[in-house]
Amino acid sequence: AKEEANKEALSTINQFRQTIHQAAMEIDDGGPKPFIHRWWFHGIVSCTIAINAVQLGLETDYPDFVQVWFVLENLVTVVFLVELACKLCILRGEFFHSSW
């Protein structure tokens, strides 16, 4: 039973990877590279970094807006988590070999 559960879990993970890879190729705006290497993906991540930097500065000056900062921090974290998940699914082992 345990071995069957492990096989089913691996099958589900592989299906998820294939779905992400297929979606990456469909979203792609042309050429052989996946969407994680496209300008718009980098733009979303860069804007998120800028928003996070501004939020951190404002949070220092206006600490009373606790709920606003909490929501913004969680939204930024979700964007970074999605970025990481996309890169790990598409790059797999190459993700850990990049010096950047």
CSV table of C-alpha atoms in Angstrom, one decimal:
chain,number,residue,atom,x,y,z
A,1,ALA,CA,0.0,0.0,0.0
A,2,LYS,CA,2.9,2.4,0.8
A,3,GLU,CA,4.6,1.6,-2.4
A,4,GLU,CA,1.4,2.2,-4.4
A,5,ALA,CA,1.0,5.6,-2.6
A,6,ASN,CA,4.5,6.6,-3.5
A,7,LYS,CA,4.0,5.6,-7.2
A,8,GLU,CA,0.8,7.6,-7.2
A,9,ALA,CA,2.5,10.6,-5.7
A,10,LEU,CA,5.3,10.5,-8.2
A,11,SER,CA,2.8,10.1,-11.0
A,12,THR,CA,0.9,13.2,-9.8
A,13,ILE,CA,4.2,15.2,-9.5
A,14,ASN,CA,5.2,14.2,-13.1
A,15,GLN,CA,1.8,15.2,-14.4
A,16,PHE,CA,2.1,18.6,-12.6
A,17,ARG,CA,5.5,19.1,-14.2
A,18,GLN,CA,4.2,18.2,-17.6
A,19,THR,CA,1.3,20.6,-17.2
A,20,ILE,CA,3.5,23.5,-16.1
A,21,HIS,CA,5.9,22.8,-19.0
A,22,GLN,CA,3.1,22.7,-21.5
A,23,ALA,CA,1.6,25.9,-20.1
A,24,ALA,CA,5.0,27.5,-20.2
A,25,MET,CA,5.4,26.7,-23.9
A,26,GLU,CA,1.8,27.9,-24.7
A,27,ILE,CA,2.3,31.3,-22.9
A,28,ASP,CA,5.7,31.8,-24.6
A,29,ASP,CA,5.7,34.8,-27.0
A,30,GLY,CA,7.7,33.0,-29.7
A,31,GLY,CA,11.1,31.3,-29.9
A,32,PRO,CA,12.5,28.3,-28.2
A,33,LYS,CA,12.9,29.6,-24.7
A,34,PRO,CA,10.3,29.2,-22.0
A,35,PHE,CA,8.3,32.0,-20.4
A,36,ILE,CA,10.6,32.3,-17.4
A,37,HIS,CA,13.2,33.9,-19.7
A,38,ARG,CA,10.8,36.4,-21.3
A,39,TRP,CA,10.8,40.1,-20.7
A,40,TRP,CA,7.3,40.2,-19.2
A,41,PHE,CA,8.1,37.5,-16.6
A,42,HIS,CA,11.2,39.5,-15.5
A,43,GLY,CA,9.1,42.6,-15.6
A,44,ILE,CA,6.6,41.1,-13.1
A,45,VAL,CA,9.4,40.0,-10.8
A,46,SER,CA,11.2,43.3,-11.0
A,47,CYS,CA,8.0,45.3,-10.3
A,48,THR,CA,7.3,43.0,-7.3
A,49,ILE,CA,10.8,43.7,-6.0
A,50,ALA,CA,10.3,47.4,-6.4
A,51,ILE,CA,6.9,47.3,-4.7
A,52,ASN,CA,8.4,45.3,-1.9
A,53,ALA,CA,11.3,47.8,-1.4
A,54,VAL,CA,8.8,50.8,-1.3
A,55,GLN,CA,6.6,48.9,1.1
A,56,LEU,CA,9.5,48.2,3.4
A,57,GLY,CA,10.5,51.9,3.4
A,58,LEU,CA,6.9,53.0,4.0
A,59,GLU,CA,6.4,50.4,6.8
A,60,THR,CA,9.4,51.9,8.6
A,61,ASP,CA,7.9,55.4,8.4
A,62,TYR,CA,4.2,54.4,9.0
A,63,PRO,CA,4.2,51.4,11.3
A,64,ASP,CA,0.5,51.9,12.2
A,65,PHE,CA,-0.8,50.4,9.0
A,66,VAL,CA,-0.2,46.9,10.2
A,67,GLN,CA,-3.0,45.3,8.2
A,68,VAL,CA,-1.9,46.9,4.9
A,69,TRP,CA,1.7,45.8,5.4
A,70,PHE,CA,0.7,42.3,6.3
A,71,VAL,CA,-1.4,42.0,3.1
A,72,LEU,CA,1.4,43.5,0.9
A,73,GLU,CA,4.0,41.2,2.4
A,74,ASN,CA,1.9,38.2,1.8
A,75,LEU,CA,1.1,39.2,-1.8
A,76,VAL,CA,4.8,39.7,-2.5
A,77,THR,CA,5.7,36.4,-0.9
A,78,VAL,CA,3.1,34.6,-3.1
A,79,VAL,CA,4.6,36.2,-6.3
A,80,PHE,CA,8.1,35.1,-5.2
A,81,LEU,CA,6.8,31.6,-4.4
A,82,VAL,CA,5.2,31.3,-7.9
A,83,GLU,CA,8.4,32.6,-9.5
A,84,LEU,CA,10.4,30.0,-7.6
A,85,ALA,CA,8.0,27.2,-8.4
A,86,CYS,CA,7.9,28.0,-12.1
A,87,LYS,CA,11.7,28.2,-12.3
A,88,LEU,CA,12.1,24.9,-10.4
A,89,CYS,CA,9.6,23.1,-12.6
A,90,ILE,CA,11.1,24.4,-15.9
A,91,LEU,CA,14.8,24.5,-15.0
A,92,ARG,CA,14.9,21.5,-12.6
A,93,GLY,CA,18.5,20.8,-11.7
A,94,GLU,CA,19.8,23.6,-13.8
A,95,PHE,CA,18.2,26.0,-11.3
A,96,PHE,CA,20.9,25.1,-8.8
A,97,HIS,CA,23.8,25.5,-11.2
A,98,SER,CA,23.1,29.1,-12.2
A,99,SER,CA,25.5,31.6,-10.7
A,100,TRP,CA,22.8,34.3,-10.9
